Tab-separated table of C-alpha atoms in Angstrom:
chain	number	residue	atom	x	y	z
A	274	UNK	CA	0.000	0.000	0.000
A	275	UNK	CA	1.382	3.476	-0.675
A	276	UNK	CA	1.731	6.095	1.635
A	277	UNK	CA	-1.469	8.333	2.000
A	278	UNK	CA	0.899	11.475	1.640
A	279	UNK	CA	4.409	10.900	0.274
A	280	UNK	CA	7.315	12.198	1.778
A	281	UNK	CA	9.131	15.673	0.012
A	282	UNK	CA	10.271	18.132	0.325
A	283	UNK	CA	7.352	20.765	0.041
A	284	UNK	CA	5.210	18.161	2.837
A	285	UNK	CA	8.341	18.358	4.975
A	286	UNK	CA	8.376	22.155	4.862
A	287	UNK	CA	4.269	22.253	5.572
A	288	UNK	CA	4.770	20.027	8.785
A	289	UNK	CA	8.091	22.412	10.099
A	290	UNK	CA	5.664	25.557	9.869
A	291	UNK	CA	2.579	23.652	10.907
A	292	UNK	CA	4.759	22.635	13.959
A	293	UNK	CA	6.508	26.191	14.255
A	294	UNK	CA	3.292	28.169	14.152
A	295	UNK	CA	1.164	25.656	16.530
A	296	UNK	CA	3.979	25.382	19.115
A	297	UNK	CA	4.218	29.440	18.976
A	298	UNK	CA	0.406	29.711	19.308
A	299	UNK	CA	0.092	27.059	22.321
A	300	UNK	CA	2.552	29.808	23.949
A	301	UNK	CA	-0.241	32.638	23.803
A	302	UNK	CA	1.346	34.378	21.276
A	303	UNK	CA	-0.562	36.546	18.996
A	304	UNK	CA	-0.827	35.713	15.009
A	305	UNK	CA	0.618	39.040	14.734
A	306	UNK	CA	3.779	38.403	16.770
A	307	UNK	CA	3.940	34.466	15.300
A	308	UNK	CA	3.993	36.188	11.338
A	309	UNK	CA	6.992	38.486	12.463
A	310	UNK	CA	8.744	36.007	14.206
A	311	UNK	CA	8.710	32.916	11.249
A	312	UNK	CA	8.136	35.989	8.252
A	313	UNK	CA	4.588	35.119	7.157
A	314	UNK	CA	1.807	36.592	6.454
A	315	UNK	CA	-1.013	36.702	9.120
A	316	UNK	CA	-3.592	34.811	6.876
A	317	UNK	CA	-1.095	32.194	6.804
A	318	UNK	CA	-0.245	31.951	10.119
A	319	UNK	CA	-4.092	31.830	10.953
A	320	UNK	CA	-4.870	28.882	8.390
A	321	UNK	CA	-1.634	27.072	9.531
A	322	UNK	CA	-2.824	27.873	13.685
A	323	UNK	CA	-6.253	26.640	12.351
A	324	UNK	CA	-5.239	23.275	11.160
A	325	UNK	CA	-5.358	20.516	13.583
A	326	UNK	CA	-2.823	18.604	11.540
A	327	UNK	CA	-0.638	19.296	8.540
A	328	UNK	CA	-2.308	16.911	6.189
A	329	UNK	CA	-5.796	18.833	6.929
A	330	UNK	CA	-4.525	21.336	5.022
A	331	UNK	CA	-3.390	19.391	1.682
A	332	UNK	CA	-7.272	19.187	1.153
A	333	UNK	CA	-6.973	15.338	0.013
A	334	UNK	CA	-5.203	15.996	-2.659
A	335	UNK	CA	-2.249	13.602	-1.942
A	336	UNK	CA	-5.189	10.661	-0.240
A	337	UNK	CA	-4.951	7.562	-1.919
A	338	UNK	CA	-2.720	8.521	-4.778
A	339	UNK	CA	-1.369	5.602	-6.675
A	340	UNK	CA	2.266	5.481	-8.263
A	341	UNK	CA	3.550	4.293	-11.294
A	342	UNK	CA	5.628	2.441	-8.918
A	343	UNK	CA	3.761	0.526	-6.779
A	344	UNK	CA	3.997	-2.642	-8.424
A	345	UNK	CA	7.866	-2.675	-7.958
A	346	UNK	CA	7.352	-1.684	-4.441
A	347	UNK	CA	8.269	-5.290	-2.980
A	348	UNK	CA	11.236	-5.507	-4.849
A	349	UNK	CA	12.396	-2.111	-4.026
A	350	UNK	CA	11.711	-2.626	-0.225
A	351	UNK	CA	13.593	-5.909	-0.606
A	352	UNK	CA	16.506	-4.015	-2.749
A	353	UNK	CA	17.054	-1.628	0.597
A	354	UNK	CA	16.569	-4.297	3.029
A	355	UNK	CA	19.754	-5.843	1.372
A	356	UNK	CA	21.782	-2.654	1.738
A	357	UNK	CA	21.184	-1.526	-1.682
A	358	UNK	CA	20.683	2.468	-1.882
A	359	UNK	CA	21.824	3.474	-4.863
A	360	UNK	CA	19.314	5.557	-6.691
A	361	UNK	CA	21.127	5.074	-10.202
A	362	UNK	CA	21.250	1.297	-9.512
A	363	UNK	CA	17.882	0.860	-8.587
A	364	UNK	CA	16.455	2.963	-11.102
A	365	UNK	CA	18.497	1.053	-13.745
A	366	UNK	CA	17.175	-2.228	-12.366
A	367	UNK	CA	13.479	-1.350	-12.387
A	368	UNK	CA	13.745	0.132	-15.822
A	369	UNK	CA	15.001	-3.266	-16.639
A	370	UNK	CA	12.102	-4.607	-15.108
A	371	UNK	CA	9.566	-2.453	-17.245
A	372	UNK	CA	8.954	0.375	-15.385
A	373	UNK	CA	9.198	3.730	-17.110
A	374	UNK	CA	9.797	6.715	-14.368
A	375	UNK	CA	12.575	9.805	-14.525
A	376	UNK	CA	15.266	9.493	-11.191
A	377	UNK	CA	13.614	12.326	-9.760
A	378	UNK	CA	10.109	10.122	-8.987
A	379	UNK	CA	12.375	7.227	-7.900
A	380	UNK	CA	14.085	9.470	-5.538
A	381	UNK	CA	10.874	10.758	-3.935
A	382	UNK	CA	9.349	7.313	-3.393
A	383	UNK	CA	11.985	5.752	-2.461
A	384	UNK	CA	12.695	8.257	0.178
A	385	UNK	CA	10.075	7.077	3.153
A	386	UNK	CA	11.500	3.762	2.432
A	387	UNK	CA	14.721	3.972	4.066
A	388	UNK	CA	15.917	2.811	7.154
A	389	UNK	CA	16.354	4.704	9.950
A	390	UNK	CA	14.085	7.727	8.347
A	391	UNK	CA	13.285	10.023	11.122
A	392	UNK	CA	9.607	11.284	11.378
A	393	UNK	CA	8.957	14.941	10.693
A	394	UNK	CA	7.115	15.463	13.422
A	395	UNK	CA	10.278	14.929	16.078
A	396	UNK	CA	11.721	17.962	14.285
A	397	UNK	CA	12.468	21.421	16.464
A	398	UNK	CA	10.279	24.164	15.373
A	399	UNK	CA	11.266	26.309	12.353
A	400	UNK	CA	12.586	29.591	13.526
A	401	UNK	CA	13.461	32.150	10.782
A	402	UNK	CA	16.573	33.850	10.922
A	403	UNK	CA	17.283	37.182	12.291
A	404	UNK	CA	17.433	39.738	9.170
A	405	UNK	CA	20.938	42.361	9.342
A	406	UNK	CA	18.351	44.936	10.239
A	407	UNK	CA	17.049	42.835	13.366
A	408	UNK	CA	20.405	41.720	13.933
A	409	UNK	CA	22.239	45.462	13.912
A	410	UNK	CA	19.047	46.951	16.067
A	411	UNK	CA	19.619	43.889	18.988
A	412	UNK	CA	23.715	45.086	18.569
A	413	UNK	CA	23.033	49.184	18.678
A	414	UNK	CA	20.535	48.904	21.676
A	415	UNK	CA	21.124	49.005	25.265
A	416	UNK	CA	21.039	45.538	26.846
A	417	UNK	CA	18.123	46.443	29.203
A	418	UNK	CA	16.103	47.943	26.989
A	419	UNK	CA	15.800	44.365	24.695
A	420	UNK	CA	12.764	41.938	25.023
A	421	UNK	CA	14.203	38.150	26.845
A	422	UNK	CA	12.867	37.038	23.137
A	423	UNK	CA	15.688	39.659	21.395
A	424	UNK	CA	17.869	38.646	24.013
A	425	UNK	CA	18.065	35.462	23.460
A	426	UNK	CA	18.226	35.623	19.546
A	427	UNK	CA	21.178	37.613	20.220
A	428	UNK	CA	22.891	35.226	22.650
A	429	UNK	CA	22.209	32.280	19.868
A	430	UNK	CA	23.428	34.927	17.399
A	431	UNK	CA	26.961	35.724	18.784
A	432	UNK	CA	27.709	32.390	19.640
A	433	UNK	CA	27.904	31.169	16.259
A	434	UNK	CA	29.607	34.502	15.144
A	435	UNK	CA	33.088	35.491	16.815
A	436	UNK	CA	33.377	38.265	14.266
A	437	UNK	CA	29.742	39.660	15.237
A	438	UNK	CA	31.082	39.111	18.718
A	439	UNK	CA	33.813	41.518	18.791
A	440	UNK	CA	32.132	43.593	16.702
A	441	UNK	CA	29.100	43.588	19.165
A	442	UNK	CA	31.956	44.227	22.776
A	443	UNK	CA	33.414	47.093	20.604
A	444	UNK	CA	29.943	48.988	19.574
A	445	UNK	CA	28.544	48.664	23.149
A	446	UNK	CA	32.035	50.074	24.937
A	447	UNK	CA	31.515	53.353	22.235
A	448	UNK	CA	27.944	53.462	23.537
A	449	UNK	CA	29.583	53.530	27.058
A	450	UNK	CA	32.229	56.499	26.193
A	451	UNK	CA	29.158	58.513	24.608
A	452	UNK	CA	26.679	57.841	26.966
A	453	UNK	CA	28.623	59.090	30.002
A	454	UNK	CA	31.248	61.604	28.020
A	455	UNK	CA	34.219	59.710	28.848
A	456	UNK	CA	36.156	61.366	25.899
A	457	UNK	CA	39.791	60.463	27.532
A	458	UNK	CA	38.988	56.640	26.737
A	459	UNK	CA	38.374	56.965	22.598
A	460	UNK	CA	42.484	57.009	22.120
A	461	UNK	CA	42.169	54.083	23.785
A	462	UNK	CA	39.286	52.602	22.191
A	463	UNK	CA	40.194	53.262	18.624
A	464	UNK	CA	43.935	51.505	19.498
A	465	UNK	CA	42.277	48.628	20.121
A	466	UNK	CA	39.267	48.337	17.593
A	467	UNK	CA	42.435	48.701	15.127
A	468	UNK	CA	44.401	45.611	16.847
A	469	UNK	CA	41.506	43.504	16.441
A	470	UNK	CA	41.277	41.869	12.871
A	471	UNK	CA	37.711	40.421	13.993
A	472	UNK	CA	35.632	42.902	14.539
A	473	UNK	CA	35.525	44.907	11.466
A	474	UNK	CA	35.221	48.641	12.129
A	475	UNK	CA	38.912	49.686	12.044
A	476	UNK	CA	37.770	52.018	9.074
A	477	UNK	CA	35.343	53.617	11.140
A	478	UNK	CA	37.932	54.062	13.823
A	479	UNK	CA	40.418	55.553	11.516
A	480	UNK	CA	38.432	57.557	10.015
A	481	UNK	CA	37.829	59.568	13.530
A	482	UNK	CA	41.678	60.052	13.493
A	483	UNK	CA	41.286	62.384	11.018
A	484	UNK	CA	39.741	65.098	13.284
A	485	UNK	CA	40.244	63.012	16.560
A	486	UNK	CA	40.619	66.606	18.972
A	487	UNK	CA	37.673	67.481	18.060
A	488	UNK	CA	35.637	64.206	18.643
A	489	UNK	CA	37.741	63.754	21.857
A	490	UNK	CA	35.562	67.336	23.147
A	491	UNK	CA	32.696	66.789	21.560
A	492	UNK	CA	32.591	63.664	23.745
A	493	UNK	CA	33.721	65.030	26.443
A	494	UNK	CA	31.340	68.204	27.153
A	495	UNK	CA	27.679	68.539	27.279
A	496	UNK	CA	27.879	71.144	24.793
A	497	UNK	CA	26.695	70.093	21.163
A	498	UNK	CA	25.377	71.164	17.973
A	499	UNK	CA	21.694	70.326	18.813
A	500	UNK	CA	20.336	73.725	19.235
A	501	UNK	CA	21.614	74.846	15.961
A	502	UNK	CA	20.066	71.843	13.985
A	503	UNK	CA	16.919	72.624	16.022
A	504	UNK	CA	16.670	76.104	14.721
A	505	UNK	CA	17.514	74.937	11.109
A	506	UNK	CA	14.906	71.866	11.028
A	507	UNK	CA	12.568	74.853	12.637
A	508	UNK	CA	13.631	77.062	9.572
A	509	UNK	CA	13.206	74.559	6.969
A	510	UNK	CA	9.786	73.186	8.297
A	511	UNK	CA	8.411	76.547	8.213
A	512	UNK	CA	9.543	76.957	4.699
A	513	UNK	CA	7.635	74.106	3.340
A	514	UNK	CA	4.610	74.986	5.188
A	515	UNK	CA	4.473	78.244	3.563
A	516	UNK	CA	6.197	77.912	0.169
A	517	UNK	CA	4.056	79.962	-2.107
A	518	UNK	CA	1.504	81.440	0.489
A	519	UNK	CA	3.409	84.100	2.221
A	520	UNK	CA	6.564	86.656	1.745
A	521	UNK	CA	9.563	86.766	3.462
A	522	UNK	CA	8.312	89.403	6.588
A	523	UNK	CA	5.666	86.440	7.684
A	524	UNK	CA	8.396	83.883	7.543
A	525	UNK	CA	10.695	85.901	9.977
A	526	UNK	CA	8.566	86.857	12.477
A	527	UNK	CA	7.360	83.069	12.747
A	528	UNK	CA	10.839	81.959	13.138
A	529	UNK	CA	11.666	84.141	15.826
A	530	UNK	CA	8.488	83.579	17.553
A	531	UNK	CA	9.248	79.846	17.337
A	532	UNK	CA	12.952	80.496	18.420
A	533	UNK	CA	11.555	82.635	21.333
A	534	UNK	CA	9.370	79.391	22.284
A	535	UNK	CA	12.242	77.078	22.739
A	536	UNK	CA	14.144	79.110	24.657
A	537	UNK	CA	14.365	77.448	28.170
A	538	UNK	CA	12.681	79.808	30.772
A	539	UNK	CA	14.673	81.322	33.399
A	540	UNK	CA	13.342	81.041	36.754
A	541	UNK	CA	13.736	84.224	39.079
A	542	UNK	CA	13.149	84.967	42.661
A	543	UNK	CA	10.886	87.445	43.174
A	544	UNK	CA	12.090	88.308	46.885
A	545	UNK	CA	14.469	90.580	47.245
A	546	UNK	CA	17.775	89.530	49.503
């Protein structure tokens, strides 16, 4: 008797998802969060979470399907059982024997008859991989600020990548220097990002040589350019708005009146020492 669905590799990739997306939906998660985990779509995450099984959703279309091969089924059982698998062998034999089929159909119906064929359904669940996007976001961010799900992607991530490793130590310790304007350190930092062959940013840290006295303050103070760019994204945002409806008097005194709003307000003591 044949199989009611033969083994492939399209039925092996429908019972990894069907396993992925059930085992994701048991969890509680939403068919939103289950499409952006395993990159579907959320109608197909919904029929997969639907189906109680993956051959529900073949539709009987592979149900008591007959091969060209059944008849030379006994021999081709008996073939194996003897330690023959040699698809060009056995295909020459059976053509020998009458039977008229490409290598390709031999190869798929020969497949479930092999020993020590494990089942599909012991698989893990399909997980898809992290995209560079995903991947540079988890690396950029602060540690405490990632979901335990990003976390561990990340974890799993790095330990298969000692380049993306280093790379990873080096981004976070420039976070550091930034974050609490401990200029005095890049020197140090860029020496060693250039010593390491691994990592892969010793153009970016060579590049900063360049105009390194100036980085070295601007991470060092808590002065910046951010005012400025304020007033010019204030400038050009009020230039779109009124491109073509007013003249250049209306466009100054909104500026300044803008300006004048940003300005922090300076608290003063009323009392009198």
């Amino acid at each position: 008797m044949p199989e009611p669905y033969p083994q492939g590799k399209f039925l092996d990739r429908l019972r990894d998802t069907h396993a992925a997306v059930r085992a994701q939906a048991e969890q509680g998660l939403s068919l939103r969060e289950i499409a952006r985990r395993l990159g579907l779509g959320r109608n197909t995450v919904r029929k997969y979470a639907r189906a109680a099984t993956p051959e529900a959703m073949l539709h009987g279309q592979w149900q008591d399907r007959t091969s060209k091969l059944d008849p030379y089924r006994p021999y081709l059982q008996q073939r194996i059982t003897e330690g023959c698998t040699n698809l060009s062998r056995l295909h020459r034999e059976i053509q020998e024997r009458g039977a008229r089929c490409s290598y390709s159909t031999l190869r798929d119906y020969v497949r479930p008859l092999r020993p020590g064929r494990q089942p599909n359904s012991g698989r893990p669940p399909m997980t898809r991989p992290p995209s560079p996007r995903e991947a540079t976001r988890w690396i950029m961010s602060h540690p405490d600020h990632l979901r335990p799900d990003d976390q561990l992607q990340l974890k799993t991530l790095l330990a298969r990548s000692p380049e993306l490793t280093a790379a990873t130590s080096h981004v976070r310790t420039f976070a550091a220097i930034m974050s609490n304007r401990e200029g005095d350190r890049l020197r140090g930092w860029i020496a060693g990002v250039c010593a390491d062959q691994q990592c892969g940013l010793a153009s970016f840290a060579t590049g900063l040589i360049t105009d390194l006295d100036a980085v070295v303050f601007g991470m060092s103070t808590d002065w910046s350019s951010g005012p400025v760019e304020g007033r010019i994204n204030d400038l050009k945002a009020l230039k779109r708005g009124m491109f073509g409806r007013a003249r250049l008097p209306l466009l100054r005194k909104r500026l300044l009146l803008t300006a004048a709003s940003r300005r922090p307000q300076t608290v003063t003591n009323p009392q009198r020492s």
